[in-house]
Coordinates of C-alpha atoms and ligand atoms in Angstrom, one line a residue:
X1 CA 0.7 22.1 -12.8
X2 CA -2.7 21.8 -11.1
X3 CA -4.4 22.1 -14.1
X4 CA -7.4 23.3 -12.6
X5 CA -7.4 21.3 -9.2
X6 CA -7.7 22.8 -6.3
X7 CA -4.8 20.3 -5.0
X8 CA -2.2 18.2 -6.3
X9 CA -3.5 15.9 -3.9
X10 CA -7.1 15.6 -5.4
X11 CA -4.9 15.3 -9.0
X12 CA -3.1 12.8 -7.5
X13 CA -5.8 10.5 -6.4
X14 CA -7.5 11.2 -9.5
X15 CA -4.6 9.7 -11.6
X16 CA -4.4 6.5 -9.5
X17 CA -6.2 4.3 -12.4
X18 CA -3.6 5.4 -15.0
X19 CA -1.0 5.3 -12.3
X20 CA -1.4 1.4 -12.3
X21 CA -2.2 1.4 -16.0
X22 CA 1.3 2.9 -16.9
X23 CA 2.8 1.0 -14.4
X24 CA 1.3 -2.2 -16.4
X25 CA 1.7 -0.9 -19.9
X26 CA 4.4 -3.0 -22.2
X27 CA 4.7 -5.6 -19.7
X28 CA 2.4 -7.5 -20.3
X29 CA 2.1 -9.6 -23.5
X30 CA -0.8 -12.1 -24.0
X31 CA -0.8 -12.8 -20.4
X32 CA 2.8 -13.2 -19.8
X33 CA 4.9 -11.1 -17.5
X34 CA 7.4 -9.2 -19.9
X35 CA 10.1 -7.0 -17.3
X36 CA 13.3 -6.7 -19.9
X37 CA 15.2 -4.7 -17.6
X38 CA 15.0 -7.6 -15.5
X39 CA 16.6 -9.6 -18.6
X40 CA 20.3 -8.9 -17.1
X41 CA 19.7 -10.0 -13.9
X42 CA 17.6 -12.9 -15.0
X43 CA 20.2 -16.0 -13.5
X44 CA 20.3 -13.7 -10.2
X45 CA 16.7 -13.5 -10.0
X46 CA 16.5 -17.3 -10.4
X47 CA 18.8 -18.0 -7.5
X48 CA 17.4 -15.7 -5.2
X49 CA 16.6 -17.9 -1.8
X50 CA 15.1 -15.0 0.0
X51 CA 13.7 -11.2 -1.0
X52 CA 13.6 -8.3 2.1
X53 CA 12.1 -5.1 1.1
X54 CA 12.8 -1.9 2.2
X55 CA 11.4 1.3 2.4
X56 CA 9.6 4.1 4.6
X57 CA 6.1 5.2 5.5
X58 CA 4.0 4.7 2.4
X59 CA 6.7 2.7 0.4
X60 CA 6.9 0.4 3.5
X61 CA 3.5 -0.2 3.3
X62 CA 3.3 -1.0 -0.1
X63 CA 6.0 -3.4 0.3
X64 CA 4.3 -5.1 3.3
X65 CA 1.3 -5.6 0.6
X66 CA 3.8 -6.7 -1.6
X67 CA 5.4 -9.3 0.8
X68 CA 1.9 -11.3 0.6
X69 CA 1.5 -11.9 -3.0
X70 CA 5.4 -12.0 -4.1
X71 CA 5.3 -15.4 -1.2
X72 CA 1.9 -17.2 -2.4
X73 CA 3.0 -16.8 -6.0
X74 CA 6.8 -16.9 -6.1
X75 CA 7.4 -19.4 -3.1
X76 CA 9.8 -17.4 -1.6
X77 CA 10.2 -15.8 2.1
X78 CA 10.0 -12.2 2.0
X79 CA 10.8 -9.8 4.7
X80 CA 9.4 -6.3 5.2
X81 CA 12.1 -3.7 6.9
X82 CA 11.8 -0.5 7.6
X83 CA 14.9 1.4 5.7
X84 CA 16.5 3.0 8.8
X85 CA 16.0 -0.2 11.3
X86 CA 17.4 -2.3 8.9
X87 CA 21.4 -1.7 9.0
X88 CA 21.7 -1.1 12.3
X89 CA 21.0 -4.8 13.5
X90 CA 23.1 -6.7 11.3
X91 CA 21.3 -8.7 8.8
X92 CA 22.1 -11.8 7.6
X93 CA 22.5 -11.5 3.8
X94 CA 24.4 -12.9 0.8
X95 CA 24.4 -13.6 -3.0
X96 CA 21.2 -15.3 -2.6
X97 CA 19.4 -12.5 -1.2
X98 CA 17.4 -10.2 -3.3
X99 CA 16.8 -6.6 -1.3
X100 CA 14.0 -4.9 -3.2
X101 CA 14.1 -1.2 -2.2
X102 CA 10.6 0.8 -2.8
X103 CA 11.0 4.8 -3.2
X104 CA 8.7 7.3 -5.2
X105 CA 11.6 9.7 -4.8
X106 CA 14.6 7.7 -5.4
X107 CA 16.4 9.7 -3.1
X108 CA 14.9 8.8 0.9
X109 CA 18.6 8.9 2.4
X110 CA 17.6 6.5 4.8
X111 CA 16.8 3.7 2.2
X112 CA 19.6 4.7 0.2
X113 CA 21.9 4.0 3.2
X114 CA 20.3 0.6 3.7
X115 CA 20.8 -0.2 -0.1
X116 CA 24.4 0.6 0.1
X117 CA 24.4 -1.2 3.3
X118 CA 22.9 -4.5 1.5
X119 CA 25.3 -3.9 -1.6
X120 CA 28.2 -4.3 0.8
X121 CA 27.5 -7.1 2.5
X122 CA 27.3 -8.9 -1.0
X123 CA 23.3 -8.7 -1.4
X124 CA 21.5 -8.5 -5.2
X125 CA 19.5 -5.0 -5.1
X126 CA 16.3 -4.3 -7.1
X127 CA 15.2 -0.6 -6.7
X128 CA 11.3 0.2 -7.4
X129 CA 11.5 3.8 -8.0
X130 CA 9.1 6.8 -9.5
X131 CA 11.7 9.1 -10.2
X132 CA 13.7 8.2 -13.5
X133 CA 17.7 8.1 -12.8
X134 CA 17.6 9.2 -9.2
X135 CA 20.4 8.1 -6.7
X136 CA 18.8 4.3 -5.7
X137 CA 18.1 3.3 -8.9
X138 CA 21.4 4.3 -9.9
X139 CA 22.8 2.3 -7.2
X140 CA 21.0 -0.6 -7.3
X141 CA 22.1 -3.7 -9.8
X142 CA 18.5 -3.6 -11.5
X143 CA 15.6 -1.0 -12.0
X144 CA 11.3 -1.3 -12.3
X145 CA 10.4 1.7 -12.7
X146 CA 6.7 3.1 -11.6
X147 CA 5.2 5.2 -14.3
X148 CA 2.8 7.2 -11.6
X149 CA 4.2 10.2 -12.9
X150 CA 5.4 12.8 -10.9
X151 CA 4.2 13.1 -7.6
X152 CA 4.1 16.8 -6.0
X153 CA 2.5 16.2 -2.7
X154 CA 4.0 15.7 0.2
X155 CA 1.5 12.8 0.9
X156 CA 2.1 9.6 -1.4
X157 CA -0.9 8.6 -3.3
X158 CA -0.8 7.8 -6.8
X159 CA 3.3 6.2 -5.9
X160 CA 1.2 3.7 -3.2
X161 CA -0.6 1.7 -6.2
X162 CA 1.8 1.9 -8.3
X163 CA 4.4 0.6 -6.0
X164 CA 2.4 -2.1 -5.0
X165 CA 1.2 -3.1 -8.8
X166 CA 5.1 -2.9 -9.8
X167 CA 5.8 -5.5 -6.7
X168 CA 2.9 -7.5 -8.2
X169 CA 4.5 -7.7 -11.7
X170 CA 7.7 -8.9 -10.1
X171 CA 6.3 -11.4 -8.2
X172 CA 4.2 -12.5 -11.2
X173 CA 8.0 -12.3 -12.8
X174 CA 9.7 -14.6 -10.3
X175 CA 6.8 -16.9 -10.0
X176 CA 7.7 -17.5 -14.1
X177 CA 11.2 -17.7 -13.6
X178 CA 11.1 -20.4 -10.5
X179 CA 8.2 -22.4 -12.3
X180 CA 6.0 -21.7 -9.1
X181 CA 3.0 -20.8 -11.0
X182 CA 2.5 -21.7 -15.1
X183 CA 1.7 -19.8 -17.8
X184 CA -2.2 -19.8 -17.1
X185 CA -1.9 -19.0 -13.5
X186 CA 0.4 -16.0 -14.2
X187 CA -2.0 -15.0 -17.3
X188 CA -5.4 -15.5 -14.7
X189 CA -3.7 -12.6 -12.1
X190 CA -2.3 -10.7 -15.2
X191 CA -5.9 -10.4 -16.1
X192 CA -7.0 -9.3 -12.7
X193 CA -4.2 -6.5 -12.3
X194 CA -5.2 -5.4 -15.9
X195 CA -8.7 -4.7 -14.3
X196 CA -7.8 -3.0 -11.7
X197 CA -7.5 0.8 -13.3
X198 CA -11.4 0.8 -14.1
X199 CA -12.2 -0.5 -10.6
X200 CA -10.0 2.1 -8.6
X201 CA -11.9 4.9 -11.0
X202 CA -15.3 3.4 -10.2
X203 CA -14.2 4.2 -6.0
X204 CA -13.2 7.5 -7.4
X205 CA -16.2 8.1 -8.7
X206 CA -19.0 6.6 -6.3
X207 CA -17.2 7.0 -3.2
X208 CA -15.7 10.8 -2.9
X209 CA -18.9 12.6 -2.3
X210 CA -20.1 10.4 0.5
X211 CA -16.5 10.2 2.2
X212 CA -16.5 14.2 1.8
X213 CA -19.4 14.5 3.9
X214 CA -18.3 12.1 6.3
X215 CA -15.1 13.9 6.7
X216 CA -16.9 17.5 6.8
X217 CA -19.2 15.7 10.7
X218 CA -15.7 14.2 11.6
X219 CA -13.8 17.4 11.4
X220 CA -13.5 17.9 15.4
X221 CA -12.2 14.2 15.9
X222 CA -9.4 13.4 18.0
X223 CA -8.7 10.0 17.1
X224 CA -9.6 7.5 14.5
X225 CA -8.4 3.7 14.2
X226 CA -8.3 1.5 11.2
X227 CA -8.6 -2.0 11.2
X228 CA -7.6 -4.1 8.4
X229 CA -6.5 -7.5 8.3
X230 CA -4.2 -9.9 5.4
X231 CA -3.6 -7.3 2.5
X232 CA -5.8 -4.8 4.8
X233 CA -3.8 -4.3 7.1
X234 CA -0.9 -2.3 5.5
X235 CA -3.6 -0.7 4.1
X236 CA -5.3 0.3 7.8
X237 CA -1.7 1.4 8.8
X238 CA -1.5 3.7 5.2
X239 CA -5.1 4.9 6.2
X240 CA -3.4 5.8 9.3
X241 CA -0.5 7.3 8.4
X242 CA -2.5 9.8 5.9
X243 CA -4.6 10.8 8.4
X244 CA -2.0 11.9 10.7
X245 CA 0.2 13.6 7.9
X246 CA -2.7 15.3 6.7
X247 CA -4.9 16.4 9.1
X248 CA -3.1 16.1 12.2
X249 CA -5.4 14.2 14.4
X250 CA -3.9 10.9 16.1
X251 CA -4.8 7.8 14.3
X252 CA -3.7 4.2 14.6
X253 CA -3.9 1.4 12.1
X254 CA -4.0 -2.3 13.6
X255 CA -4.5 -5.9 12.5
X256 CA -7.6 -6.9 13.3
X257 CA -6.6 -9.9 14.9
X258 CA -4.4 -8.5 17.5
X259 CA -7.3 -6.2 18.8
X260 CA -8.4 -8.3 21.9
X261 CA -4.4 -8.3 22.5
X262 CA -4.8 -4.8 23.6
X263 CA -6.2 -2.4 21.5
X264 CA -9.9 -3.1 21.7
X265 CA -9.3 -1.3 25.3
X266 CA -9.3 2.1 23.7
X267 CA -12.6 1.2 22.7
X268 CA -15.3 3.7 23.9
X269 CA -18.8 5.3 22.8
X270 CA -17.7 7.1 19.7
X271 CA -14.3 6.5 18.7
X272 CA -14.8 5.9 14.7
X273 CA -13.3 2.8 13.4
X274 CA -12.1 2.3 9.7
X275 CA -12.6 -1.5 8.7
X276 CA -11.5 -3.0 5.5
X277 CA -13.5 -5.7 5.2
X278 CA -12.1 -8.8 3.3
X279 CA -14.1 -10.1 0.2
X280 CA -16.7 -12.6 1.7
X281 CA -16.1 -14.6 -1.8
X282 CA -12.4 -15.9 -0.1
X283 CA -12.5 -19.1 0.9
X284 CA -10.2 -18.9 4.1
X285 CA -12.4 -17.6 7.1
X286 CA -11.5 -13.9 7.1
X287 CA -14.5 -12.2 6.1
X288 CA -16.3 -13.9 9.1
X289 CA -13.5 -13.4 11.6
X290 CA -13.3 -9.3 10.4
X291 CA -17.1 -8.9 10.6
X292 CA -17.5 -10.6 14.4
X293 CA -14.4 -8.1 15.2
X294 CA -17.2 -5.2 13.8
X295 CA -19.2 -6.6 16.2
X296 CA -17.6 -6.6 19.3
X297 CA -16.4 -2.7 18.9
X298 CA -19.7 -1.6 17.7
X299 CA -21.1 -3.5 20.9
X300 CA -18.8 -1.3 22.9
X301 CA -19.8 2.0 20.9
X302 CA -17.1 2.2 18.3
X303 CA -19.0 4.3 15.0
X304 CA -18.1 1.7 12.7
X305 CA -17.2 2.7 8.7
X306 CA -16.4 -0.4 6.9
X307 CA -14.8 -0.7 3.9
X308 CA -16.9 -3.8 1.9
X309 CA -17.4 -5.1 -1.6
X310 CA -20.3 -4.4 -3.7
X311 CA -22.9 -7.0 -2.1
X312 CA -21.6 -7.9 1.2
X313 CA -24.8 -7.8 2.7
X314 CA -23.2 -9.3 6.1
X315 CA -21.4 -6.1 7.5
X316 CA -24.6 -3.9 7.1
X317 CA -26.3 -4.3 9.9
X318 CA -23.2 -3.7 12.1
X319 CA -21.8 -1.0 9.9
X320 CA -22.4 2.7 10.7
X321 CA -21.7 3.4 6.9
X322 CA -20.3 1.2 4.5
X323 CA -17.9 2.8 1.6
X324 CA -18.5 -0.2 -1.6
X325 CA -15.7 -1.5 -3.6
X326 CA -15.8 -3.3 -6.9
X327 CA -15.6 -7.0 -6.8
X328 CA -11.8 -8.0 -7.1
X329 CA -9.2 -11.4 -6.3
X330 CA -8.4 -10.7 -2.5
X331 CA -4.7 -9.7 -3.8
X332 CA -6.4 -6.8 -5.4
X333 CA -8.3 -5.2 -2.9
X334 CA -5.6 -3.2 -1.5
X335 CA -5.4 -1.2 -4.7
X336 CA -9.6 -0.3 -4.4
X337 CA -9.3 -0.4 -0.6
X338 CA -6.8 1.9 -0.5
X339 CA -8.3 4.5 -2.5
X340 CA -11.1 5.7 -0.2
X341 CA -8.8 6.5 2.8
X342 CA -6.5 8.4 0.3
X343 CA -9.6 10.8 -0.2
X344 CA -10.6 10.5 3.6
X345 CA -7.2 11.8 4.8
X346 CA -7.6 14.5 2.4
X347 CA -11.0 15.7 2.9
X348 CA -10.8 16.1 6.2
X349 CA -7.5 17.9 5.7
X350 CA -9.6 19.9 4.1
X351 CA -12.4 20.2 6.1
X352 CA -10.0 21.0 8.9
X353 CA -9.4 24.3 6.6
X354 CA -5.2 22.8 6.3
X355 CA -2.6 22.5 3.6
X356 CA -3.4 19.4 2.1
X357 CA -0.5 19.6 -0.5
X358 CA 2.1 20.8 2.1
X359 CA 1.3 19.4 5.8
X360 CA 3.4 21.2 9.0
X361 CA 7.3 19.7 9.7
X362 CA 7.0 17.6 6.7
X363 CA 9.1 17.1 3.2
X364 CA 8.0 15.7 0.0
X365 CA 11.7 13.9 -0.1
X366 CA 13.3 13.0 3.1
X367 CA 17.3 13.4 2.1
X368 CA 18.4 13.3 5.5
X369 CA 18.9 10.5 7.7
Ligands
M6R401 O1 10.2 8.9 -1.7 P1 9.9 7.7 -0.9 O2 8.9 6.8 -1.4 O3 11.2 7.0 -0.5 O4 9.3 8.3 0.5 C1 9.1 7.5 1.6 C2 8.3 8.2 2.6 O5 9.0 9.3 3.1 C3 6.9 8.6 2.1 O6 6.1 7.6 1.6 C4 6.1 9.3 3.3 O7 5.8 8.4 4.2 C5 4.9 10.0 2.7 N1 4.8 11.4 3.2 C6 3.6 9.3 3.1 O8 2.5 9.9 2.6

C-alpha cells in the first residue's frame, strides 16, 4: 500500500536507505563479510577465474557498477552483458566461470534464458534477486537475496541500490575467499557501505525540494544528457533511462570521456547536462578531467547541473546548479549519486502531469522475451 504517498515511486525512493540497510543486515559481523548461503558454493567461488553479469535496464546498470568494485577488490575480470545479447553470440564459458544474474523480479525471461543458457554450457550461476523463490533464483546454483522489499513501480529504484550494495558484499566476499584484500581492508569498505543508508537519506532530504523545482522549469524539455564517468557512468545511463521511462522525453547517458568522440556535437545553447562529478578527494585525475569536460559544454551553451560532493568548490563557477552529496569512498558515490536522478525522473514525470507509477507500453516484469 501507498500508505499515504502519492506514489509508490516517491515510497520507493524514500525506502532506499533501509533498502541498503536490509540488504547489509546479518552480513556483516565485526567487519567481516558473512554470506552463508554462499557457504555451499564456497570451493566454487574460490575457483572462479572469471565473473559475467547479466541483466536488463536498471539491473544492468547496477551490474556495470558492480563490475568496478568486484575487479579492484576481488582481482578478477568481470564482464557486463546485457541478458538478451548474451546467448546469441556464443560465449566462451566453463566450470571456472561465475555468471552472476541481477533481477528485482526474478522472473525477466530474457535473463532467465541467458541463465539457463550459462547452466548448459557448464557455467556456476549466482542469482541476485528481490523477489524470494522466483524462477532465477530457483534455477541458479546459489542465491543473495536483496531485501529492498517489494518493488511496485514499474521504474526500479529502491532494487538499483540494493542490487549494487548486494554486488558489493560479494565482491567484499570473494575478495576474502581469494586473499585479495585482508581482513582490515574488507572491514575499512564494510565500514563505508554501513554508512551509506544515512548518506542516501541526507540526498533525500536536502536535495528533493530543489530538484522538484528544477524539474517543474524543465517540464517542456526535449532532451537531456547525463554525463558520468568511472562508477558515474552507469549511473548517467540509469539517469537516462528514468528519464525516458518516466517522462517520455529523449535522454542519453554517456561517459564523459568519449564526449569529444562524438557526442559533444549535440552540444547547443540550452541543452541541460546532468554531470556526476567524481569526489575531488580521489587521487587518480578524474575530478579534474570531469570538471574541464563542464567546461567545454558550458562554453558551447550546455545548462550545466552537476552532481558534486559537499565542498567541491571547483565545479561552482561552471555549474548552472549543483545538487550536494555527502562525502563518501569513490565506490560509494553511485549509491548517493544515484538518488537525485531517481527523484529527477520522477518529478518531472510529475510535472509533466504523467503516471509516474505506470509509464505508457511498459511492465513492471518483462516475462517475455
Ligand atoms: O526485474 P528485473 O530487475 O529483471 O527487471 C529488469 C528491467 O526490466 C528493469 O530494471 C527495467 O529496466 C526498469 N523499468 C527500469 O526502471
Amino acid at each position: 500500500e501507498k500508505g499515504g504517498w502519492p506514489s509508490f515511486m516517491k515510497k520507493e525512493i524514500s525506502e532506499e536507505p533501509e533498502a541498503v540497510a536490509n540488504t547489509l543486515r546479518g552480513r556483516v559481523h565485526e567487519g567481516a563479510v558473512t554470506l552463508h548461503e554462499l557457504d555451499g558454493v564456497a570451493e566454487v567461488l574460490q575457483g572462479v577465474n572469471r565473473v559475467i553479469v547479466l541483466g536488463c535496464g536498471t539491473a544492468a546498470y547496477a551490474g556495470m557498477v558492480g563490475k568496478y568494485a568486484v575487479e579492484k577488490w576481488a582481482r578478477v575480470p568481470v564482464d557486463v552483458e546485457l541478458s538478451h545479447e548474451f546467448r546469441y553470440r556464443d560465449p566462451v564459458l566453463d566450470e571456472r566461470t561465475l555468471v552472476v544474474s541481477v533481477s528485482q523480479s526474478g522472473e525477466t525471461m530474457d535473463t532467465l534464458m541467458a541463465v539457463r543458457y550459462a547452466r548448459e554450457q557448464g557455467a556456476r550461476t549466482l542469482s541476485i534477486c528481490n523477489t524470494q523463490g522466483a524462477t532465477i533464483p530457483r534455477e541458479s546454483d546459489a542465491v543473495l537475496y536483496t531485501h529492498a522489499g517489494p518493488e511496485v513501480a514499474v521504474a526500479s529504484t529502491k532494487a538499483f541500490v540494493a542490487q549494487v550494495t548486494a554486488l558489493y558484499l560479494l565482491g567484499l566476499h570473494l575478495a576474502g575467499l581469494r586473499g585479495t584484500l585482508d581482513a582490515a581492508g574488507i572491514a575499512h569498505q564494510m565500514a563505508e557501505l554501513e554508512a551509506v543508508p544515512a548518506k542516501i537519506q541526507s540526498v533525500v532530504e536536502t536535495a528533493s525540494g530543489r530538484i522538484a523545482e528544477l524539474a517543474h522549469w524543465m517540464s517542456d524539455t526535449q532532451s537531456v544528457l547525463f554525463l558520468g564517468r568511472h562508477v558515474g557512468f552507469p549511473v548517467a545511463l540509469e539517469g537516462a533511462l528514468k528519464l525516458k521511462e518516466l517522462a517520455y522525453i529523449h535522454a542519453e547517458g554517456f561517459a564523459a570521456g568519449e564526449l569529444k568522440h562524438g557526442p559533444i556535437a549535440l552540444i547547443e545553447p540550452g541543452q541541460i547536462v546532468f554531470v556526476v562529478v567524481p569526489s575531488p578527494r580521489d587521487p587518480s585525475s578524474l575530478h579534474k578531467k570531469v570538471v574541464s569536460n563542464i567546461q567545454e559544454i558550458r562554453a558551447r551553451g550546455a545548462r550545466v547541473i552537476a552532481i558534486a560532493e559537499l565542498g567541491d568548490v571547483a565545479v561552482v563557477p561552471f555549474a548552472d546548479e549543483v545538487i550536494r552529496i555527502p562525502l563518501a569512498a569513490p565506490f560509494f558515490e553511485p549509491l548517493l549519486a544515484v538518488v537525485p536522478l531517481h527523484i529527477f525522473g520522477m518529478e518531472l514525470a510529475t510535472a509533466k502531469g504523467l503516471d509516474v507509477d505506470q509509464p505508457r507500453n511498459l511492465a513492471k516484469s518483462v516475462t517475455v522475451e
